[in-house]
Tab-separated table of C-alpha atoms in Angstrom:
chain	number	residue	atom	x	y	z
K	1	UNK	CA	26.185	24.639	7.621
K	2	UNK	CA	29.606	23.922	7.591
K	3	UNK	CA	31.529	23.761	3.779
K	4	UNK	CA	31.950	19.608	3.197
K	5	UNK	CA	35.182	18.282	2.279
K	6	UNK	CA	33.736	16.321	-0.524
K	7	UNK	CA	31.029	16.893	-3.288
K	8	UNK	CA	27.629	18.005	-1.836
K	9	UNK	CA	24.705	18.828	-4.302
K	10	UNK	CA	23.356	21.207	-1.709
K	11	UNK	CA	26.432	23.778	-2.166
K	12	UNK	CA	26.386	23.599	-5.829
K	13	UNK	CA	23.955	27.133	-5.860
K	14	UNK	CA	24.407	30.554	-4.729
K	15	UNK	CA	23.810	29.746	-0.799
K	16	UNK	CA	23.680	26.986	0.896
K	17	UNK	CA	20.769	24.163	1.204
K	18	UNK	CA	20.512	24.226	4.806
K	19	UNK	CA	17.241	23.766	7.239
K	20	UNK	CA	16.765	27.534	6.478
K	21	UNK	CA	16.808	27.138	2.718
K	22	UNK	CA	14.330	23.965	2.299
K	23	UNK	CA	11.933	26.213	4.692
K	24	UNK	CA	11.853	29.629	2.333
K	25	UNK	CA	11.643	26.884	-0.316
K	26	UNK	CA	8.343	25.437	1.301
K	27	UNK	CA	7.177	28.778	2.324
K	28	UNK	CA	7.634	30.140	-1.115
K	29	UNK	CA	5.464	27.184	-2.636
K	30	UNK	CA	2.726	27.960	-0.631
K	31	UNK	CA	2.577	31.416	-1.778
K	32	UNK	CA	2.916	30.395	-5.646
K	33	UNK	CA	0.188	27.759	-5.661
K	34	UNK	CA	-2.323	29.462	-3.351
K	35	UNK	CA	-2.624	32.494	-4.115
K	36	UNK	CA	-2.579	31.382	-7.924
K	37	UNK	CA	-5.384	28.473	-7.497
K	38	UNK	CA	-7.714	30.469	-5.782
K	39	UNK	CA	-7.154	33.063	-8.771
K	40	UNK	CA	-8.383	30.960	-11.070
K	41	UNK	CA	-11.235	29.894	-9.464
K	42	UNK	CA	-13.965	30.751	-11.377
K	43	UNK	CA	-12.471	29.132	-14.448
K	44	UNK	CA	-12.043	25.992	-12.089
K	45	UNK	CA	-15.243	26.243	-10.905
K	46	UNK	CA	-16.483	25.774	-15.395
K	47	UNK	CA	-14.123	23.366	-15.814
K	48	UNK	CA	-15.330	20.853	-13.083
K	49	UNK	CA	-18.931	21.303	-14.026
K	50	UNK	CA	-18.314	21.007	-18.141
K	51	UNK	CA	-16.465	17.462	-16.882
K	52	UNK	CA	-19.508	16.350	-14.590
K	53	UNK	CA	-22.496	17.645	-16.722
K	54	UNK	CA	-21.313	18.094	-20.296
K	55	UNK	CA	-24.538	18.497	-21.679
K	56	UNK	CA	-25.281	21.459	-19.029
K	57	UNK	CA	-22.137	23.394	-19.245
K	58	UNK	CA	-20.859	22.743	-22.790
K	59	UNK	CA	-18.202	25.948	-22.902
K	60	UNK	CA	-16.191	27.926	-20.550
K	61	UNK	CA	-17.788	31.438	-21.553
K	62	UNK	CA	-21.499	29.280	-21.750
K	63	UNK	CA	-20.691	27.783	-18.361
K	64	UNK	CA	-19.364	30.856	-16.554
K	65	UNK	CA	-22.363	33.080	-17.848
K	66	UNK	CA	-24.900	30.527	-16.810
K	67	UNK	CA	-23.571	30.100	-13.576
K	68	UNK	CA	-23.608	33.538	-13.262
K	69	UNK	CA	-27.144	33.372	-14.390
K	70	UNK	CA	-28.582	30.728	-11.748
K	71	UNK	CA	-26.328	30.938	-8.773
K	72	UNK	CA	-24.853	34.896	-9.458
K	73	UNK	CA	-21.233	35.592	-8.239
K	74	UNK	CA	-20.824	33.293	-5.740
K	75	UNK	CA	-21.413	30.536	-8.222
K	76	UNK	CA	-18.012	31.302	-9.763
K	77	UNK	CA	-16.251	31.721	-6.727
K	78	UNK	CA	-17.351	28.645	-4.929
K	79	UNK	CA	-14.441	26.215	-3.363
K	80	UNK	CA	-12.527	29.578	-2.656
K	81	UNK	CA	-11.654	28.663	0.589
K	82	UNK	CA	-10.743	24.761	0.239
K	83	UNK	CA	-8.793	25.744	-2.744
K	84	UNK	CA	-6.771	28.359	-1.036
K	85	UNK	CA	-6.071	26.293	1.908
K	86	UNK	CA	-5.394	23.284	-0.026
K	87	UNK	CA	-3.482	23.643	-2.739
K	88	UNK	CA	-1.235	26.403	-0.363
K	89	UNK	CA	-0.405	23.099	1.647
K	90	UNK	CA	0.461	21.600	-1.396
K	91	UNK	CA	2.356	23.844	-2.743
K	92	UNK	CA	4.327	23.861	0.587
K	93	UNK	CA	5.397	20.369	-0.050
K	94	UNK	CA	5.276	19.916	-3.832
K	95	UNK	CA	8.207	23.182	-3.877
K	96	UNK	CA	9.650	22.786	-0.928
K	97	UNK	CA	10.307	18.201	-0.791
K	98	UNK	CA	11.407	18.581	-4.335
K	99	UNK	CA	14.712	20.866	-3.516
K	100	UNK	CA	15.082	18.316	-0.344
K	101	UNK	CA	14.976	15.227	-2.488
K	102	UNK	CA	16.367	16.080	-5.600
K	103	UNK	CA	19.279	17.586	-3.766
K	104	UNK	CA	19.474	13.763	-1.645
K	105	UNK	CA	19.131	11.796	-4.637
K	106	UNK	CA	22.166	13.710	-6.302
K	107	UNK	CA	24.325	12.740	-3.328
K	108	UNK	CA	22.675	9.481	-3.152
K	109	UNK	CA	23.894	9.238	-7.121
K	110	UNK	CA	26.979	11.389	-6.932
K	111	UNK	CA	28.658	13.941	-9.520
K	112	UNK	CA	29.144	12.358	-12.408
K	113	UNK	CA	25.634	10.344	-12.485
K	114	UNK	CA	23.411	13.191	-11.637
K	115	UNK	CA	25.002	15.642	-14.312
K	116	UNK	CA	24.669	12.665	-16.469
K	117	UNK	CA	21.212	12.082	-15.706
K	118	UNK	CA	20.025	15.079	-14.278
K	119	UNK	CA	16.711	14.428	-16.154
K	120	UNK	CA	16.260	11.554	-13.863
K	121	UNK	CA	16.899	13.641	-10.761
K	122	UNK	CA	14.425	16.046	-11.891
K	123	UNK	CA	11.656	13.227	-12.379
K	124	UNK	CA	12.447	11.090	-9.004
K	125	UNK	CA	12.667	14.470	-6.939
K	126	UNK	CA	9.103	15.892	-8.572
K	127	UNK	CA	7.722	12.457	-8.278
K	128	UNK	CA	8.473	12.006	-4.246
K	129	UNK	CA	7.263	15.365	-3.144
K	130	UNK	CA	3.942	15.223	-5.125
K	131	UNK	CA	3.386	11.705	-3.622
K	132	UNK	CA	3.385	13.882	0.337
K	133	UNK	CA	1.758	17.238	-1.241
K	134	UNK	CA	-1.325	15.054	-2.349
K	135	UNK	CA	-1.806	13.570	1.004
K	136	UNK	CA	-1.991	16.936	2.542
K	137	UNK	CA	-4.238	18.487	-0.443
K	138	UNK	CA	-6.762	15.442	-0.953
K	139	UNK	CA	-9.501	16.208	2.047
K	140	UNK	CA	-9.263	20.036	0.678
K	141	UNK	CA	-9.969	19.288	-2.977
K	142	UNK	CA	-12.620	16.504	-2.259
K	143	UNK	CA	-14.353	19.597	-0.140
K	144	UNK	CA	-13.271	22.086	-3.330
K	145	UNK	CA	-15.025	19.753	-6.049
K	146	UNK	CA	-17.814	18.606	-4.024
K	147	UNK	CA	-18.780	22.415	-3.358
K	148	UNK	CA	-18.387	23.212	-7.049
K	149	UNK	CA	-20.655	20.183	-8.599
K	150	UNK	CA	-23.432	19.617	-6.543
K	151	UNK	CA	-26.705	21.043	-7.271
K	152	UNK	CA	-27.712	24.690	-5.959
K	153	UNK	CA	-29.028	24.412	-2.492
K	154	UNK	CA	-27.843	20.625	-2.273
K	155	UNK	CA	-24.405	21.597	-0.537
K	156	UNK	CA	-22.898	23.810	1.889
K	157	UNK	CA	-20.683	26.618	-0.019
K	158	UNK	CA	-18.909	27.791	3.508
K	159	UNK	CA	-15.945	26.202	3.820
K	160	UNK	CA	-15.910	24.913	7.390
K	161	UNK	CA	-19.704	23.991	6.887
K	162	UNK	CA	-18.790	22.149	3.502
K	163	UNK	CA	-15.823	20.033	5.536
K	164	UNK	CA	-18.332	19.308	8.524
K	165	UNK	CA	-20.099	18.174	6.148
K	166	UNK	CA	-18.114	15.918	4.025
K	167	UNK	CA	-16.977	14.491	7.568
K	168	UNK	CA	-20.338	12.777	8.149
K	169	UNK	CA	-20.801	12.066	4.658
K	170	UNK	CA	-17.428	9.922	4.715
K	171	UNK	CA	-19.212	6.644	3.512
K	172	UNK	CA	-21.117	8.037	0.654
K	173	UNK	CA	-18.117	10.723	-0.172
K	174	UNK	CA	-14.916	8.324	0.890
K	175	UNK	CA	-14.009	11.831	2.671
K	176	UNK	CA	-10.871	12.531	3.726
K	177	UNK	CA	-8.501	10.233	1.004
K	178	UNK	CA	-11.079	8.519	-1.403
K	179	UNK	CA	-10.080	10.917	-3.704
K	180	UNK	CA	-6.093	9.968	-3.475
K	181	UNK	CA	-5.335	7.400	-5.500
K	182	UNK	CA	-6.993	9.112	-8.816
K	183	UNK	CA	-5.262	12.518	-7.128
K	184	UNK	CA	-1.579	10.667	-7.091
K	185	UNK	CA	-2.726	9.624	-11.191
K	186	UNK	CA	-3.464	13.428	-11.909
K	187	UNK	CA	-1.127	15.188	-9.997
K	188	UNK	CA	1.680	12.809	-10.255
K	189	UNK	CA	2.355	13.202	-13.896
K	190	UNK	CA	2.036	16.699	-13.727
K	191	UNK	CA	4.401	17.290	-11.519
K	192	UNK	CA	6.621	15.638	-13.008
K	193	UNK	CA	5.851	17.290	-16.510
K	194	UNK	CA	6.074	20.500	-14.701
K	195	UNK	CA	9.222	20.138	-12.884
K	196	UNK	CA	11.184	18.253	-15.732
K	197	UNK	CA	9.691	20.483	-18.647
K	198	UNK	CA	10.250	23.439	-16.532
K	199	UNK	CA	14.374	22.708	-15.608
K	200	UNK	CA	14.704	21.627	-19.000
K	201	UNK	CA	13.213	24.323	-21.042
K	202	UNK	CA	14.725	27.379	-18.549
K	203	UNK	CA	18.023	25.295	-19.258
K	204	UNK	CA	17.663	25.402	-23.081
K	205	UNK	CA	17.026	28.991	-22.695
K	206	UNK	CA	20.588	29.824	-20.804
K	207	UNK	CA	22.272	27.364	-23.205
K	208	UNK	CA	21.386	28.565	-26.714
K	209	UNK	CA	19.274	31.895	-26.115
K	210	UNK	CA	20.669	33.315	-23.089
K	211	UNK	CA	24.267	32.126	-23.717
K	212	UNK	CA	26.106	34.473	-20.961
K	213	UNK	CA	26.648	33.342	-17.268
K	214	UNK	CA	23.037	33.276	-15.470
K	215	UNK	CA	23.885	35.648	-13.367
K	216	UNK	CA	25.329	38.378	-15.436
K	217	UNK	CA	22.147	38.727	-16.610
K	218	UNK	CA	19.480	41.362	-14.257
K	219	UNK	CA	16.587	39.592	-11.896
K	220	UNK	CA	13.971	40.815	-14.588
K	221	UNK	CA	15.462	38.931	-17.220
K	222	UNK	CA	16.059	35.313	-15.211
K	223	UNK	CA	12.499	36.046	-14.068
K	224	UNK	CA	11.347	36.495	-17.432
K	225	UNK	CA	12.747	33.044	-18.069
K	226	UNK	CA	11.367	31.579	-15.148
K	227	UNK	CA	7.978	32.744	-16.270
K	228	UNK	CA	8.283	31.366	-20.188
K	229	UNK	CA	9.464	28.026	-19.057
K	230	UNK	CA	7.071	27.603	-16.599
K	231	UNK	CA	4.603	28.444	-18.839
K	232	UNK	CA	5.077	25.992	-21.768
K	233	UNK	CA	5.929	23.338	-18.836
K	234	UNK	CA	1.799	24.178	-17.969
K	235	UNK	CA	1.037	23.329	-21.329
K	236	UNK	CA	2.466	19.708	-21.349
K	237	UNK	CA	1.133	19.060	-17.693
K	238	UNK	CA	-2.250	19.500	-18.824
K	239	UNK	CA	-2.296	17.891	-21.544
K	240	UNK	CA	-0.417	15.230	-19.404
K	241	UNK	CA	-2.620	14.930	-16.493
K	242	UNK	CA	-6.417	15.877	-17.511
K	243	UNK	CA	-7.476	12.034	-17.843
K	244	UNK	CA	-6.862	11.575	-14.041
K	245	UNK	CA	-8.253	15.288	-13.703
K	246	UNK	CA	-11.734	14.399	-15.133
K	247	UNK	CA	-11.802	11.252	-13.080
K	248	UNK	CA	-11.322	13.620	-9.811
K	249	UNK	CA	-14.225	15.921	-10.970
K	250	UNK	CA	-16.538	12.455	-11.860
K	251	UNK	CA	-15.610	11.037	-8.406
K	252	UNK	CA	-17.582	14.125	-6.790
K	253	UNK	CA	-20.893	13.540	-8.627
K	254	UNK	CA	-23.844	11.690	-6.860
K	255	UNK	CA	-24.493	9.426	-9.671
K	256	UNK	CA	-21.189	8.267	-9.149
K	257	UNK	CA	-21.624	7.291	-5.679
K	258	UNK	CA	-20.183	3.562	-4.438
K	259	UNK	CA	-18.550	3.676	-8.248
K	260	UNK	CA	-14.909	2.720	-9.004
K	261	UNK	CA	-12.418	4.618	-10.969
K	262	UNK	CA	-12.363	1.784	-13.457
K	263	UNK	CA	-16.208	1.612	-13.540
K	264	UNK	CA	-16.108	5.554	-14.071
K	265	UNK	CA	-13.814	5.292	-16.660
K	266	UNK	CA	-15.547	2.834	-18.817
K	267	UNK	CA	-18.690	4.820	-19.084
K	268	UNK	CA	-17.687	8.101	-20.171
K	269	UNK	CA	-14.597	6.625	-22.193
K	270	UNK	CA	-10.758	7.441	-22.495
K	271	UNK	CA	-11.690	10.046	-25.472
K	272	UNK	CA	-13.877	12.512	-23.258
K	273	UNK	CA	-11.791	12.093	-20.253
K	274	UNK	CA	-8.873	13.472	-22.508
K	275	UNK	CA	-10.303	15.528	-24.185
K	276	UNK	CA	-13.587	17.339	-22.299
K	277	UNK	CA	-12.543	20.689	-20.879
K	278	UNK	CA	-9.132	20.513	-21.960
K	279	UNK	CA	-9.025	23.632	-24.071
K	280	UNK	CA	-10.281	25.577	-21.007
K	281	UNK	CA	-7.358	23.868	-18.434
K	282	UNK	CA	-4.362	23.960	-21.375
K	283	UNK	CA	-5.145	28.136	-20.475
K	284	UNK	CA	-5.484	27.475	-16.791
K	285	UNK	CA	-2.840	25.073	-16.150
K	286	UNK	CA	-0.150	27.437	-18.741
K	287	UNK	CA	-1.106	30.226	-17.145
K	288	UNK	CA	-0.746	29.570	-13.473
K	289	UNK	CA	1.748	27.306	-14.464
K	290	UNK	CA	4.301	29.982	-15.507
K	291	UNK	CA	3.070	32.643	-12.738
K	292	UNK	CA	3.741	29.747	-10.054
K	293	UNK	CA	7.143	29.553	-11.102
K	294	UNK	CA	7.308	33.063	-11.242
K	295	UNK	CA	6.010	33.681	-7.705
K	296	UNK	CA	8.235	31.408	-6.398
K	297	UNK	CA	11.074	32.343	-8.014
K	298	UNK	CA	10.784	35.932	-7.019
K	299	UNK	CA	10.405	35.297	-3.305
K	300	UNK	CA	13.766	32.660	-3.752
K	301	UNK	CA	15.571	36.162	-5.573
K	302	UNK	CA	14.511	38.183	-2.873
K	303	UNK	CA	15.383	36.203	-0.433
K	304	UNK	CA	19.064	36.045	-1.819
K	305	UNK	CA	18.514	32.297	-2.650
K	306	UNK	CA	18.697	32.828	-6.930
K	307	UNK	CA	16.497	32.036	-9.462
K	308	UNK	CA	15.501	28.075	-10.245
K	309	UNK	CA	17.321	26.430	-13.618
K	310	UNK	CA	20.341	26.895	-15.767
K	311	UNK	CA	22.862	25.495	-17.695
């Protein structure tokens, strides 16, 4: 890329935005959010069930131990493969589209609006990407939660079984995007939670904590950063997003089947979709919130490319 006369937002960091750039960026998502989701599986795996059949699976340590019980370890690991694949893809896009358009609304918005509103940049840039990252994740995670709720012996657990599956059950599942509009409520607001709270927090932290030039300070220590901010970000995306969350896992059940999100809703009732399995996803989401970020952020340093965030 040649050096632009005038003011470009993608030469305002350590190298370059070019082709080469957004593609690490994408590449470096993927590895953040699928290796991390398909960590957390088992915990995933609690989580949908406590939301489907509260009465069955009342706790994460009840729910994990009973699964363990009936179905034995590959109860807790089931939606391994969807997961991987899916939220990998996601994570692809969610990373990689939010550098492309945050960095094309700041030049769409120039230098004086975007440092005055950089907030806004942050939340239109999130925003966008998630809106393409949940089209790409949607056929995986209606495969993911469908694997994880049904009845033993009701489903196929194999992943390309399961999405053979869910391909001739497209009437009674809405298989591959009935799942996207209460996907885009979830993962919409969490996104942009994550990315807002995330620049914001890492940029309190080089303001008032860390008060030296970012990068006078060693790759451990911006990494370190990266990891704290990303992890209170998790907090507030959870909190943030686990209405539309529940609704996701409630969509999978087979009483549920023909229902609408509204009709859903009204049953069970705002309080338990806020509220049911929260405690176990505030851990979750925090947690693979902040090692995200800190996945990603390590490839970007060794790539050369710098840490995310700063003053």
């Amino acid at each position: 890329m040649s050096v632009p006369t005038k003011w470009d937002a993608r030469y305002l960091g350590p190298v370059p935005h070019d082709t080469s750039y957004y593609a690490k960026c994408m590449l470096g998502g993927a590895l953040a959010c699928g290796f991390t989701h398909a960590g957390i599986t088992p915990l995933d795996v609690a989580k949908c069930n406590m939301q489907v059949n509260p009465q069955k699976y009342s706790g994460t340590a009840a729910s994990l131990k009973l699964l363990l019980k009936e179905e034995g370890s590959r109860g807790i690991w089931k939606g391994l493969g969807p997961t991987f694949v899916g939220y990998s893809l996601q994570g692809m896009f969610k990373y990689g589209l939010y550098e492309v358009f945050k960095d094309t609304y700041m030049n769409v918005a120039g230098p004086d609006i975007s440092e005055k509103y950089k907030g806004a940049i942050w939340l239109a840039g999130s925003a966008s990407a998630e809106v393409f990252a949940d089209i790409a994740l949607c056929p995986l995670e209606m495969t993911k939660v469908k694997i994880q709720t049904s009845p033993t012996g009701t489903f196929p657990i194999p992943f390309a079984t399961a999405l053979s599956e869910m391909n001739k059950l497209k009437v009674e599942t809405r298989f591959p995007f009935g799942s996207l509009v209460p996907l885009w409520s979830r993962q919409i607001p969490y996104t942009m939670a994550k990315f807002f709270f995330f620049e914001k927090i890492a940029q309190l932290f080089y303001t008032h904590v860390f008060t030296n030039p970012k990068e006078t300070y060693s790759k451990t220590t911006q990494l370190g950063i990266t990891f704290a901010s990303g992890y209170i970000a998790g907090v507030v995306c959870a909190i943030v997003s686990h209405p539309a969350d529940s609704l996701v896992s409630l969509l999978g059940k087979a009483e549920n089947k023909g229902k609408s999100v509204g009709a859903i809703a009204g049953e069970v009732g705002f309080a338990t979709l806020a509220t049911k399995g929260l405690s176990t996803r505030v851990v979750m989401i925090g947690t693979l919130t902040g090692f995200q970020w800190w996945i990603y952020d390590t490839f970007k340093s060794t790539m050369g490319m710098g840490t995310t965030g700063g003053k």
